[in-house]
Structure formats: structure tokens, C-alpha cells
């Protein structure tokens, strides 16, 4: 068994809030409970969504809460040549094609195919050529038939299966605006950093089959997955900057940890950050997910 390596991979779109802290804490606890390493990777390649300074703000908040990475943090913006290499490899093996469809064209064709109850995702319009359109994005092929169904056993959510062909279709790895898709970057980096265990929010549950498909195509190992329930606000929306989540108050680190712990079913009466984290690690280990 390779040594346990986990990570927290925040997008620097704003300060850490309760929702992202729950994910950070769960991944930290799982790494500690396994006696493994915990890394932090700043996922800052969706440039229009990034907020200047949010990366250092997140790192500082983690530090104040006693969640210290075992290696220096990485920034995806410094790793883009790796994504280009992976894209070239997929292209060389015939797995990619340029797509000239606009969002509107895809939406229109989806209305049409939905009427025929065929597919909910990209219908593969450009699979066999651009039909005179200009290339915009790069898509990777998904398998046809039974091979299109990807299943995995999530340590929290149980067995999950998705039919990539009928539920999704060929998906984008390089966007029309030239930016790298999250799906490609995350797979390349998790493998390059030797990540064995991924612990993150359940909003990414339905991205996982796409990532496993890419791991298969690139000959990379598939890590173990645990998706923690996302924190929702009073309206049932996922906590996020858009839904008005408040920044973690680092003046009261124990309160922040207690609140995040409560979402994971973890509570203890310790009154210092290190003691609280140690007790929480023992509790997490006893939960044995
Ligand atoms: N950067 C992603 C996010 O903040 C998380 C990626 C992951 O954990 O795989 O939503």
C-alpha cells in the first residue's frame, strides 16, 4: 500500500467559510487518522472566478485553526504545462476532438434529443468533424454502451454509478476561452502529487466518474473517495460566496472548529485548538468510514 496522501484543494474565490472549512477539516482528520500526509493545493486556474489575495487568506485561516499542510502548498496556475502534456497525450491516442458548438447550439440540440429520450449531455455533434465551424473547445470521448458506466464505492455515500454516455456525453477538457477544465487539472495534479485518498464535498460526487474515466485514459491510479455532505443555508442552497456565506472568524478558532465538526458528527469538550483536533481525530478514526 502506498503511503496515505490526502489534500484540500480550495478554489480561491473568497475567504474560507463554514462550507469549505468542513471539507478542509474532514480531509485533515482523515489524513491524521490514517497517519498520512495532508497537502493543500490552490485551484486557481479558473481566472475569472479567482479573487486576488484569497489564496493567502485561506492559507492563513487554515494555519490559525491548526490545520497545517505537511508540504508547501501548490498553485495550479504554476502547473499548467502538465495539463498541456496530458491533453497532448490524450490527443495522440485519438481520445480528443475540437468542438465548434456554442452553448446555445448545444442547448438547442439537447431540447431536441430530450424529446427523443436519448441523452442528457453533449450529443457528440462534432465527434466526426467540425462541419465548417471554428474549433472552440476540446472534448474527450466517453465510451459507448456498457463501458460508459463508471462505478465507485464512496466511503461516505456508498456505491455510485454514472453512465457517462447517456447522462453526460463527451466533456470539455480545454474550454473555449482557453482555460483548463477542472476535471483535467484535478486528475493530473492528484496523480502527480501521489494523492491516495480524496475527501471533499458531495457537490463533486457527480464529477468523480469523469475523473475516473480520465485516470483510465491516462493510465493513472484511482484514489479512494469520500464525499462529505455539503453545508446548506436556510434555503437549502450550498454555502458559497454566491449564497452569502460568511468568512470564518479566526479570532475564535475553537468556535469555528466546533461548528465545522458538528457537521461531521464530531463534538468534544476540549478547550484548546490542539486538544480539540486530537480528540476529533480519535473520533473520526472510531467512525471508520
Ligand atoms: N477546487 C474545488 C472546489 O473548491 C475542489 C476540487 C476537489 O476537491 O477535487 O470546489
PDB file of C-alpha atoms and ligand atoms in Angstrom:
ATOM      1  CA  UNK A   1       0.000   0.000   0.000  1.00  0.00           C
ATOM      2  CA  UNK A   2       1.412   3.423  -0.898  1.00  0.00           C
ATOM      3  CA  UNK A   3       1.603   5.904   1.975  1.00  0.00           C
ATOM      4  CA  UNK A   4      -1.664   7.781   2.620  1.00  0.00           C
ATOM      5  CA  UNK A   5      -1.645  11.212   0.995  1.00  0.00           C
ATOM      6  CA  UNK A   6      -4.682  13.441   1.157  1.00  0.00           C
ATOM      7  CA  UNK A   7      -5.355  17.028   0.161  1.00  0.00           C
ATOM      8  CA  UNK A   8      -7.613  20.055   0.457  1.00  0.00           C
ATOM      9  CA  UNK A   9      -7.992  21.813  -2.884  1.00  0.00           C
ATOM     10  CA  UNK A  10      -9.782  25.142  -2.449  1.00  0.00           C
ATOM     11  CA  UNK A  11     -10.602  27.495  -5.297  1.00  0.00           C
ATOM     12  CA  UNK A  12      -9.536  30.973  -4.168  1.00  0.00           C
ATOM     13  CA  UNK A  13     -12.842  32.637  -4.946  1.00  0.00           C
ATOM     14  CA  UNK A  14     -13.171  34.152  -1.477  1.00  0.00           C
ATOM     15  CA  UNK A  15     -12.255  33.555   2.166  1.00  0.00           C
ATOM     16  CA  UNK A  16     -12.759  30.208   3.878  1.00  0.00           C
ATOM     17  CA  UNK A  17     -16.380  29.842   5.095  1.00  0.00           C
ATOM     18  CA  UNK A  18     -18.132  27.146   7.088  1.00  0.00           C
ATOM     19  CA  UNK A  19     -18.786  25.022   3.973  1.00  0.00           C
ATOM     20  CA  UNK A  20     -15.174  24.961   2.815  1.00  0.00           C
ATOM     21  CA  UNK A  21     -13.910  24.569   6.398  1.00  0.00           C
ATOM     22  CA  UNK A  22     -15.979  21.387   6.784  1.00  0.00           C
ATOM     23  CA  UNK A  23     -14.203  19.948   3.738  1.00  0.00           C
ATOM     24  CA  UNK A  24     -10.788  21.108   4.946  1.00  0.00           C
ATOM     25  CA  UNK A  25     -11.364  19.640   8.398  1.00  0.00           C
ATOM     26  CA  UNK A  26     -12.688  16.312   7.072  1.00  0.00           C
ATOM     27  CA  UNK A  27      -9.699  15.858   4.761  1.00  0.00           C
ATOM     28  CA  UNK A  28      -7.280  16.848   7.553  1.00  0.00           C
ATOM     29  CA  UNK A  29      -8.932  14.462  10.069  1.00  0.00           C
ATOM     30  CA  UNK A  30      -8.908  11.586   7.604  1.00  0.00           C
ATOM     31  CA  UNK A  31      -5.202  12.106   6.854  1.00  0.00           C
ATOM     32  CA  UNK A  32      -4.342  12.334  10.548  1.00  0.00           C
ATOM     33  CA  UNK A  33      -6.498   9.308  11.433  1.00  0.00           C
ATOM     34  CA  UNK A  34      -4.561   7.300   8.819  1.00  0.00           C
ATOM     35  CA  UNK A  35      -1.181   8.640   9.932  1.00  0.00           C
ATOM     36  CA  UNK A  36      -0.781  10.130   6.444  1.00  0.00           C
ATOM     37  CA  UNK A  37       0.246  13.392   4.791  1.00  0.00           C
ATOM     38  CA  UNK A  38      -2.129  16.298   4.203  1.00  0.00           C
ATOM     39  CA  UNK A  39      -1.469  18.716   1.340  1.00  0.00           C
ATOM     40  CA  UNK A  40      -3.095  21.952   0.231  1.00  0.00           C
ATOM     41  CA  UNK A  41      -3.459  22.801  -3.442  1.00  0.00           C
ATOM     42  CA  UNK A  42      -4.822  26.159  -4.548  1.00  0.00           C
ATOM     43  CA  UNK A  43      -7.043  25.596  -7.601  1.00  0.00           C
ATOM     44  CA  UNK A  44      -6.651  28.993  -9.202  1.00  0.00           C
ATOM     45  CA  UNK A  45      -6.854  28.327 -12.935  1.00  0.00           C
ATOM     46  CA  UNK A  46     -10.429  29.488 -13.435  1.00  0.00           C
ATOM     47  CA  UNK A  47      -9.001  33.007 -13.559  1.00  0.00           C
ATOM     48  CA  UNK A  48     -12.248  34.967 -13.933  1.00  0.00           C
ATOM     49  CA  UNK A  49     -13.563  33.388 -10.680  1.00  0.00           C
ATOM     50  CA  UNK A  50     -10.418  33.950  -8.603  1.00  0.00           C
ATOM     51  CA  UNK A  51     -10.204  36.787  -6.094  1.00  0.00           C
ATOM     52  CA  UNK A  52      -6.836  38.416  -5.531  1.00  0.00           C
ATOM     53  CA  UNK A  53      -5.384  37.574  -2.127  1.00  0.00           C
ATOM     54  CA  UNK A  54      -7.993  34.897  -1.339  1.00  0.00           C
ATOM     55  CA  UNK A  55      -5.311  32.179  -1.607  1.00  0.00           C
ATOM     56  CA  UNK A  56      -3.148  33.635   1.168  1.00  0.00           C
ATOM     57  CA  UNK A  57      -6.230  34.456   3.186  1.00  0.00           C
ATOM     58  CA  UNK A  58      -7.350  30.790   3.054  1.00  0.00           C
ATOM     59  CA  UNK A  59      -3.848  29.533   3.933  1.00  0.00           C
ATOM     60  CA  UNK A  60      -3.633  31.891   6.882  1.00  0.00           C
ATOM     61  CA  UNK A  61      -7.057  30.873   8.182  1.00  0.00           C
ATOM     62  CA  UNK A  62      -6.118  27.178   7.990  1.00  0.00           C
ATOM     63  CA  UNK A  63      -2.921  27.931   9.879  1.00  0.00           C
ATOM     64  CA  UNK A  64      -4.804  29.767  12.630  1.00  0.00           C
ATOM     65  CA  UNK A  65      -7.150  26.810  13.024  1.00  0.00           C
ATOM     66  CA  UNK A  66      -4.206  24.446  13.451  1.00  0.00           C
ATOM     67  CA  UNK A  67      -4.662  22.799  10.028  1.00  0.00           C
ATOM     68  CA  UNK A  68      -1.082  22.849   8.749  1.00  0.00           C
ATOM     69  CA  UNK A  69      -0.109  21.162   5.478  1.00  0.00           C
ATOM     70  CA  UNK A  70       2.798  18.714   5.585  1.00  0.00           C
ATOM     71  CA  UNK A  71       4.310  20.143   2.397  1.00  0.00           C
ATOM     72  CA  UNK A  72       4.467  23.588   0.855  1.00  0.00           C
ATOM     73  CA  UNK A  73       1.154  24.465  -0.841  1.00  0.00           C
ATOM     74  CA  UNK A  74       0.918  24.185  -4.634  1.00  0.00           C
ATOM     75  CA  UNK A  75      -0.797  26.565  -7.048  1.00  0.00           C
ATOM     76  CA  UNK A  76      -2.410  25.154 -10.182  1.00  0.00           C
ATOM     77  CA  UNK A  77      -1.535  28.315 -12.091  1.00  0.00           C
ATOM     78  CA  UNK A  78       2.124  27.236 -11.817  1.00  0.00           C
ATOM     79  CA  UNK A  79       1.423  23.759 -13.171  1.00  0.00           C
ATOM     80  CA  UNK A  80      -0.298  24.469 -16.469  1.00  0.00           C
ATOM     81  CA  UNK A  81       2.364  22.786 -18.622  1.00  0.00           C
ATOM     82  CA  UNK A  82       1.339  19.482 -17.020  1.00  0.00           C
ATOM     83  CA  UNK A  83      -2.224  19.936 -18.232  1.00  0.00           C
ATOM     84  CA  UNK A  84      -0.955  20.681 -21.730  1.00  0.00           C
ATOM     85  CA  UNK A  85       1.133  17.472 -21.649  1.00  0.00           C
ATOM     86  CA  UNK A  86      -1.859  15.394 -20.581  1.00  0.00           C
ATOM     87  CA  UNK A  87      -4.013  16.962 -23.302  1.00  0.00           C
ATOM     88  CA  UNK A  88      -1.351  16.129 -25.915  1.00  0.00           C
ATOM     89  CA  UNK A  89      -1.209  12.531 -24.724  1.00  0.00           C
ATOM     90  CA  UNK A  90      -4.981  12.166 -24.984  1.00  0.00           C
ATOM     91  CA  UNK A  91      -4.922  13.756 -28.422  1.00  0.00           C
ATOM     92  CA  UNK A  92      -2.144  11.439 -29.619  1.00  0.00           C
ATOM     93  CA  UNK A  93      -4.225   8.427 -28.614  1.00  0.00           C
ATOM     94  CA  UNK A  94      -7.257   9.721 -30.530  1.00  0.00           C
ATOM     95  CA  UNK A  95      -9.375  10.475 -27.467  1.00  0.00           C
ATOM     96  CA  UNK A  96      -9.922  14.177 -28.188  1.00  0.00           C
ATOM     97  CA  UNK A  97     -11.624  16.311 -30.743  1.00  0.00           C
ATOM     98  CA  UNK A  98     -12.152  20.019 -31.219  1.00  0.00           C
ATOM     99  CA  UNK A  99     -15.710  21.195 -30.765  1.00  0.00           C
ATOM    100  CA  UNK A 100     -17.179  24.189 -32.538  1.00  0.00           C
ATOM    101  CA  UNK A 101     -20.578  24.190 -30.866  1.00  0.00           C
ATOM    102  CA  UNK A 102     -21.702  27.217 -28.913  1.00  0.00           C
ATOM    103  CA  UNK A 103     -23.603  26.805 -25.672  1.00  0.00           C
ATOM    104  CA  UNK A 104     -26.768  27.853 -27.426  1.00  0.00           C
ATOM    105  CA  UNK A 105     -26.371  25.259 -30.167  1.00  0.00           C
ATOM    106  CA  UNK A 106     -25.819  22.537 -27.555  1.00  0.00           C
ATOM    107  CA  UNK A 107     -28.816  23.700 -25.524  1.00  0.00           C
ATOM    108  CA  UNK A 108     -31.000  23.719 -28.654  1.00  0.00           C
ATOM    109  CA  UNK A 109     -29.911  20.250 -29.711  1.00  0.00           C
ATOM    110  CA  UNK A 110     -30.488  18.982 -26.176  1.00  0.00           C
ATOM    111  CA  UNK A 111     -34.106  20.079 -26.274  1.00  0.00           C
ATOM    112  CA  UNK A 112     -34.375  18.107 -29.475  1.00  0.00           C
ATOM    113  CA  UNK A 113     -32.671  14.933 -28.168  1.00  0.00           C
ATOM    114  CA  UNK A 114     -34.513  15.081 -24.859  1.00  0.00           C
ATOM    115  CA  UNK A 115     -37.717  14.794 -26.814  1.00  0.00           C
ATOM    116  CA  UNK A 116     -36.316  11.529 -28.171  1.00  0.00           C
ATOM    117  CA  UNK A 117     -35.294  10.469 -24.617  1.00  0.00           C
ATOM    118  CA  UNK A 118     -31.759   9.804 -25.704  1.00  0.00           C
ATOM    119  CA  UNK A 119     -29.095  11.739 -23.913  1.00  0.00           C
ATOM    120  CA  UNK A 120     -28.969  14.478 -21.312  1.00  0.00           C
ATOM    121  CA  UNK A 121     -25.456  15.602 -22.123  1.00  0.00           C
ATOM    122  CA  UNK A 122     -23.437  16.728 -25.113  1.00  0.00           C
ATOM    123  CA  UNK A 123     -24.849  14.880 -28.096  1.00  0.00           C
ATOM    124  CA  UNK A 124     -21.497  14.457 -29.900  1.00  0.00           C
ATOM    125  CA  UNK A 125     -22.256  16.861 -32.749  1.00  0.00           C
ATOM    126  CA  UNK A 126     -18.561  17.464 -33.540  1.00  0.00           C
ATOM    127  CA  UNK A 127     -17.388  13.873 -32.975  1.00  0.00           C
ATOM    128  CA  UNK A 128     -16.864  13.352 -36.670  1.00  0.00           C
ATOM    129  CA  UNK A 129     -15.752  16.805 -37.717  1.00  0.00           C
ATOM    130  CA  UNK A 130     -16.427  20.455 -37.229  1.00  0.00           C
ATOM    131  CA  UNK A 131     -18.953  20.792 -40.095  1.00  0.00           C
ATOM    132  CA  UNK A 132     -17.301  24.035 -41.156  1.00  0.00           C
ATOM    133  CA  UNK A 133     -17.368  25.553 -37.663  1.00  0.00           C
ATOM    134  CA  UNK A 134     -14.342  27.105 -35.973  1.00  0.00           C
ATOM    135  CA  UNK A 135     -12.794  24.991 -33.192  1.00  0.00           C
ATOM    136  CA  UNK A 136     -13.669  26.389 -29.745  1.00  0.00           C
ATOM    137  CA  UNK A 137     -13.207  23.791 -27.020  1.00  0.00           C
ATOM    138  CA  UNK A 138     -11.510  20.369 -26.783  1.00  0.00           C
ATOM    139  CA  UNK A 139     -13.666  17.439 -25.753  1.00  0.00           C
ATOM    140  CA  UNK A 140     -12.714  13.944 -24.644  1.00  0.00           C
ATOM    141  CA  UNK A 141     -14.709  10.969 -25.895  1.00  0.00           C
ATOM    142  CA  UNK A 142     -16.696   8.902 -23.438  1.00  0.00           C
ATOM    143  CA  UNK A 143     -17.155   5.167 -24.108  1.00  0.00           C
ATOM    144  CA  UNK A 144     -20.265   3.776 -25.813  1.00  0.00           C
ATOM    145  CA  UNK A 145     -22.588   1.132 -24.424  1.00  0.00           C
ATOM    146  CA  UNK A 146     -21.949  -0.758 -21.177  1.00  0.00           C
ATOM    147  CA  UNK A 147     -18.343   0.526 -20.925  1.00  0.00           C
ATOM    148  CA  UNK A 148     -19.776   4.021 -20.414  1.00  0.00           C
ATOM    149  CA  UNK A 149     -20.984   3.165 -16.904  1.00  0.00           C
ATOM    150  CA  UNK A 150     -18.408   4.087 -14.268  1.00  0.00           C
ATOM    151  CA  UNK A 151     -18.961   2.959 -10.672  1.00  0.00           C
ATOM    152  CA  UNK A 152     -17.029   3.566  -7.466  1.00  0.00           C
ATOM    153  CA  UNK A 153     -17.539   2.907  -3.768  1.00  0.00           C
ATOM    154  CA  UNK A 154     -17.641   6.173  -1.868  1.00  0.00           C
ATOM    155  CA  UNK A 155     -16.617   5.796   1.769  1.00  0.00           C
ATOM    156  CA  UNK A 156     -19.464   8.041   2.970  1.00  0.00           C
ATOM    157  CA  UNK A 157     -22.089   7.943   0.201  1.00  0.00           C
ATOM    158  CA  UNK A 158     -21.827   4.257  -0.739  1.00  0.00           C
ATOM    159  CA  UNK A 159     -21.751   2.828  -4.263  1.00  0.00           C
ATOM    160  CA  UNK A 160     -22.167   5.372  -7.054  1.00  0.00           C
ATOM    161  CA  UNK A 161     -22.624   4.736 -10.766  1.00  0.00           C
ATOM    162  CA  UNK A 162     -22.938   7.090 -13.695  1.00  0.00           C
ATOM    163  CA  UNK A 163     -23.488   6.360 -17.368  1.00  0.00           C
ATOM    164  CA  UNK A 164     -21.150   8.870 -18.987  1.00  0.00           C
ATOM    165  CA  UNK A 165     -22.673   8.375 -22.417  1.00  0.00           C
ATOM    166  CA  UNK A 166     -26.341   8.945 -21.614  1.00  0.00           C
ATOM    167  CA  UNK A 167     -26.028  11.211 -18.568  1.00  0.00           C
ATOM    168  CA  UNK A 168     -23.208  13.420 -19.774  1.00  0.00           C
ATOM    169  CA  UNK A 169     -21.659  12.866 -23.205  1.00  0.00           C
ATOM    170  CA  UNK A 170     -18.163  13.850 -24.362  1.00  0.00           C
ATOM    171  CA  UNK A 171     -16.927  16.531 -21.962  1.00  0.00           C
ATOM    172  CA  UNK A 172     -14.712  19.594 -22.215  1.00  0.00           C
ATOM    173  CA  UNK A 173     -11.054  19.488 -21.115  1.00  0.00           C
ATOM    174  CA  UNK A 174      -9.978  22.790 -22.604  1.00  0.00           C
ATOM    175  CA  UNK A 175     -12.610  25.482 -22.643  1.00  0.00           C
ATOM    176  CA  UNK A 176     -13.493  27.805 -25.495  1.00  0.00           C
ATOM    177  CA  UNK A 177     -11.899  30.668 -23.515  1.00  0.00           C
ATOM    178  CA  UNK A 178      -8.617  28.705 -23.465  1.00  0.00           C
ATOM    179  CA  UNK A 179      -8.823  27.804 -19.772  1.00  0.00           C
ATOM    180  CA  UNK A 180      -8.187  24.286 -18.480  1.00  0.00           C
ATOM    181  CA  UNK A 181     -11.210  22.400 -17.242  1.00  0.00           C
ATOM    182  CA  UNK A 182     -11.228  21.498 -13.550  1.00  0.00           C
ATOM    183  CA  UNK A 183     -11.754  17.807 -14.477  1.00  0.00           C
ATOM    184  CA  UNK A 184      -8.425  17.576 -16.292  1.00  0.00           C
ATOM    185  CA  UNK A 185      -6.349  19.650 -13.874  1.00  0.00           C
ATOM    186  CA  UNK A 186      -7.587  17.826 -10.777  1.00  0.00           C
ATOM    187  CA  UNK A 187      -6.826  14.388 -12.241  1.00  0.00           C
ATOM    188  CA  UNK A 188      -3.341  15.399 -13.387  1.00  0.00           C
ATOM    189  CA  UNK A 189      -2.455  17.020 -10.055  1.00  0.00           C
ATOM    190  CA  UNK A 190      -3.896  14.341  -7.776  1.00  0.00           C
ATOM    191  CA  UNK A 191      -1.764  11.779  -9.612  1.00  0.00           C
ATOM    192  CA  UNK A 192       1.358  13.968  -9.790  1.00  0.00           C
ATOM    193  CA  UNK A 193       1.134  14.652  -6.049  1.00  0.00           C
ATOM    194  CA  UNK A 194       0.606  10.972  -5.248  1.00  0.00           C
ATOM    195  CA  UNK A 195      -2.818  11.545  -3.660  1.00  0.00           C
ATOM    196  CA  UNK A 196      -4.243   8.213  -2.446  1.00  0.00           C
ATOM    197  CA  UNK A 197      -7.366   9.471  -0.649  1.00  0.00           C
ATOM    198  CA  UNK A 198      -9.693  12.249  -1.759  1.00  0.00           C
ATOM    199  CA  UNK A 199     -12.029  13.774   0.817  1.00  0.00           C
ATOM    200  CA  UNK A 200     -14.219  16.616  -0.487  1.00  0.00           C
ATOM    201  CA  UNK A 201     -17.772  17.933  -0.685  1.00  0.00           C
ATOM    202  CA  UNK A 202     -20.635  15.899  -2.115  1.00  0.00           C
ATOM    203  CA  UNK A 203     -21.240  18.613  -4.726  1.00  0.00           C
ATOM    204  CA  UNK A 204     -18.364  16.917  -6.579  1.00  0.00           C
ATOM    205  CA  UNK A 205     -19.864  13.425  -6.383  1.00  0.00           C
ATOM    206  CA  UNK A 206     -21.055  13.556  -9.978  1.00  0.00           C
ATOM    207  CA  UNK A 207     -17.668  14.790 -11.230  1.00  0.00           C
ATOM    208  CA  UNK A 208     -15.929  11.689  -9.914  1.00  0.00           C
ATOM    209  CA  UNK A 209     -16.900   9.274 -12.743  1.00  0.00           C
ATOM    210  CA  UNK A 210     -15.473  11.768 -15.266  1.00  0.00           C
ATOM    211  CA  UNK A 211     -12.256  11.895 -13.269  1.00  0.00           C
ATOM    212  CA  UNK A 212     -12.062   8.100 -13.090  1.00  0.00           C
ATOM    213  CA  UNK A 213     -12.580   7.933 -16.873  1.00  0.00           C
ATOM    214  CA  UNK A 214      -9.656  10.340 -17.377  1.00  0.00           C
ATOM    215  CA  UNK A 215      -7.498   8.315 -14.949  1.00  0.00           C
ATOM    216  CA  UNK A 216      -8.187   5.229 -17.075  1.00  0.00           C
ATOM    217  CA  UNK A 217      -7.297   7.016 -20.320  1.00  0.00           C
ATOM    218  CA  UNK A 218      -4.086   8.477 -18.863  1.00  0.00           C
ATOM    219  CA  UNK A 219      -3.052   5.239 -17.118  1.00  0.00           C
ATOM    220  CA  UNK A 220      -3.226   6.843 -13.655  1.00  0.00           C
ATOM    221  CA  UNK A 221      -4.278   5.163 -10.392  1.00  0.00           C
ATOM    222  CA  UNK A 222      -7.765   5.817  -8.996  1.00  0.00           C
ATOM    223  CA  UNK A 223      -7.674   7.158  -5.415  1.00  0.00           C
ATOM    224  CA  UNK A 224     -10.233   6.239  -2.775  1.00  0.00           C
ATOM    225  CA  UNK A 225     -13.090   8.758  -2.443  1.00  0.00           C
ATOM    226  CA  UNK A 226     -15.099  10.156   0.454  1.00  0.00           C
ATOM    227  CA  UNK A 227     -17.635  12.901  -0.215  1.00  0.00           C
ATOM    228  CA  UNK A 228     -18.894  14.694   2.873  1.00  0.00           C
ATOM    229  CA  UNK A 229     -22.412  16.202   2.797  1.00  0.00           C
ATOM    230  CA  UNK A 230     -22.248  19.870   1.810  1.00  0.00           C
ATOM    231  CA  UNK A 231     -23.376  22.516   4.249  1.00  0.00           C
ATOM    232  CA  UNK A 232     -26.556  24.259   3.131  1.00  0.00           C
ATOM    233  CA  UNK A 233     -28.110  27.559   4.199  1.00  0.00           C
ATOM    234  CA  UNK A 234     -31.686  28.106   5.411  1.00  0.00           C
ATOM    235  CA  UNK A 235     -32.914  27.986   1.789  1.00  0.00           C
ATOM    236  CA  UNK A 236     -31.247  24.639   1.199  1.00  0.00           C
ATOM    237  CA  UNK A 237     -28.570  26.137  -1.061  1.00  0.00           C
ATOM    238  CA  UNK A 238     -24.945  25.015  -0.801  1.00  0.00           C
ATOM    239  CA  UNK A 239     -22.979  27.516   1.309  1.00  0.00           C
ATOM    240  CA  UNK A 240     -20.796  29.544  -1.011  1.00  0.00           C
ATOM    241  CA  UNK A 241     -19.748  33.081  -1.601  1.00  0.00           C
ATOM    242  CA  UNK A 242     -22.687  33.398  -4.016  1.00  0.00           C
ATOM    243  CA  UNK A 243     -25.182  32.185  -1.414  1.00  0.00           C
ATOM    244  CA  UNK A 244     -23.813  34.691   1.102  1.00  0.00           C
ATOM    245  CA  UNK A 245     -21.589  32.508   3.315  1.00  0.00           C
ATOM    246  CA  UNK A 246     -19.679  34.422   5.984  1.00  0.00           C
ATOM    247  CA  UNK A 247     -15.905  34.265   6.323  1.00  0.00           C
ATOM    248  CA  UNK A 248     -14.541  32.180   9.200  1.00  0.00           C
ATOM    249  CA  UNK A 249     -13.692  34.365  12.198  1.00  0.00           C
ATOM    250  CA  UNK A 250     -10.092  33.477  13.050  1.00  0.00           C
ATOM    251  CA  UNK A 251     -10.363  35.358  16.350  1.00  0.00           C
ATOM    252  CA  UNK A 252     -12.460  32.419  17.610  1.00  0.00           C
ATOM    253  CA  UNK A 253     -10.746  29.344  16.108  1.00  0.00           C
ATOM    254  CA  UNK A 254     -12.283  26.852  18.518  1.00  0.00           C
ATOM    255  CA  UNK A 255     -15.816  28.035  17.733  1.00  0.00           C
ATOM    256  CA  UNK A 256     -15.114  27.636  14.020  1.00  0.00           C
ATOM    257  CA  UNK A 257     -13.768  24.105  14.512  1.00  0.00           C
ATOM    258  CA  UNK A 258     -16.717  23.150  16.724  1.00  0.00           C
ATOM    259  CA  UNK A 259     -19.207  24.368  14.139  1.00  0.00           C
ATOM    260  CA  UNK A 260     -17.430  22.519  11.319  1.00  0.00           C
ATOM    261  CA  UNK A 261     -17.061  19.401  13.486  1.00  0.00           C
ATOM    262  CA  UNK A 262     -20.793  19.378  14.245  1.00  0.00           C
ATOM    263  CA  UNK A 263     -21.497  18.947  10.516  1.00  0.00           C
ATOM    264  CA  UNK A 264     -19.313  15.830  10.533  1.00  0.00           C
ATOM    265  CA  UNK A 265     -20.912  14.382  13.673  1.00  0.00           C
ATOM    266  CA  UNK A 266     -17.889  15.309  15.769  1.00  0.00           C
ATOM    267  CA  UNK A 267     -18.053  17.059  19.151  1.00  0.00           C
ATOM    268  CA  UNK A 268     -15.833  17.139  22.214  1.00  0.00           C
ATOM    269  CA  UNK A 269     -15.362  19.362  25.235  1.00  0.00           C
ATOM    270  CA  UNK A 270     -11.680  20.233  24.716  1.00  0.00           C
ATOM    271  CA  UNK A 271     -10.853  23.893  25.209  1.00  0.00           C
ATOM    272  CA  UNK A 272      -7.668  24.369  23.178  1.00  0.00           C
ATOM    273  CA  UNK A 273      -7.253  24.004  19.404  1.00  0.00           C
ATOM    274  CA  UNK A 274      -4.580  21.241  19.558  1.00  0.00           C
ATOM    275  CA  UNK A 275      -6.532  19.224  22.160  1.00  0.00           C
ATOM    276  CA  UNK A 276      -9.788  19.656  20.222  1.00  0.00           C
ATOM    277  CA  UNK A 277      -8.111  18.466  16.991  1.00  0.00           C
ATOM    278  CA  UNK A 278      -6.523  15.461  18.716  1.00  0.00           C
ATOM    279  CA  UNK A 279      -9.859  14.377  20.230  1.00  0.00           C
ATOM    280  CA  UNK A 280     -11.616  14.960  16.904  1.00  0.00           C
ATOM    281  CA  UNK A 281      -9.023  12.787  15.120  1.00  0.00           C
ATOM    282  CA  UNK A 282      -9.699   9.925  17.549  1.00  0.00           C
ATOM    283  CA  UNK A 283     -13.444  10.336  16.993  1.00  0.00           C
ATOM    284  CA  UNK A 284     -13.071  10.362  13.224  1.00  0.00           C
ATOM    285  CA  UNK A 285     -10.902   7.237  13.365  1.00  0.00           C
ATOM    286  CA  UNK A 286     -13.532   5.490  15.512  1.00  0.00           C
ATOM    287  CA  UNK A 287     -16.232   6.338  12.924  1.00  0.00           C
ATOM    288  CA  UNK A 288     -14.272   4.156  10.450  1.00  0.00           C
ATOM    289  CA  UNK A 289     -15.688   5.251   7.157  1.00  0.00           C
TER     290      UNK A 289
HETATM  291  N1  LIG B   1     -11.373  23.311  -6.195  1.00  0.00           N
HETATM  292  C1  LIG B   1     -12.604  22.588  -5.997  1.00  0.00           C
HETATM  293  C2  LIG B   1     -13.578  23.428  -5.212  1.00  0.00           C
HETATM  294  O1  LIG B   1     -13.187  24.285  -4.476  1.00  0.00           O
HETATM  295  C3  LIG B   1     -12.430  21.296  -5.246  1.00  0.00           C
HETATM  296  C4  LIG B   1     -11.696  20.283  -6.019  1.00  0.00           C
HETATM  297  C5  LIG B   1     -11.597  18.909  -5.400  1.00  0.00           C
HETATM  298  O2  LIG B   1     -11.565  18.797  -4.166  1.00  0.00           O
HETATM  299  O3  LIG B   1     -11.487  17.965  -6.175  1.00  0.00           O
HETATM  300  O4  LIG B   1     -14.765  23.228  -5.315  1.00  0.00           O
END
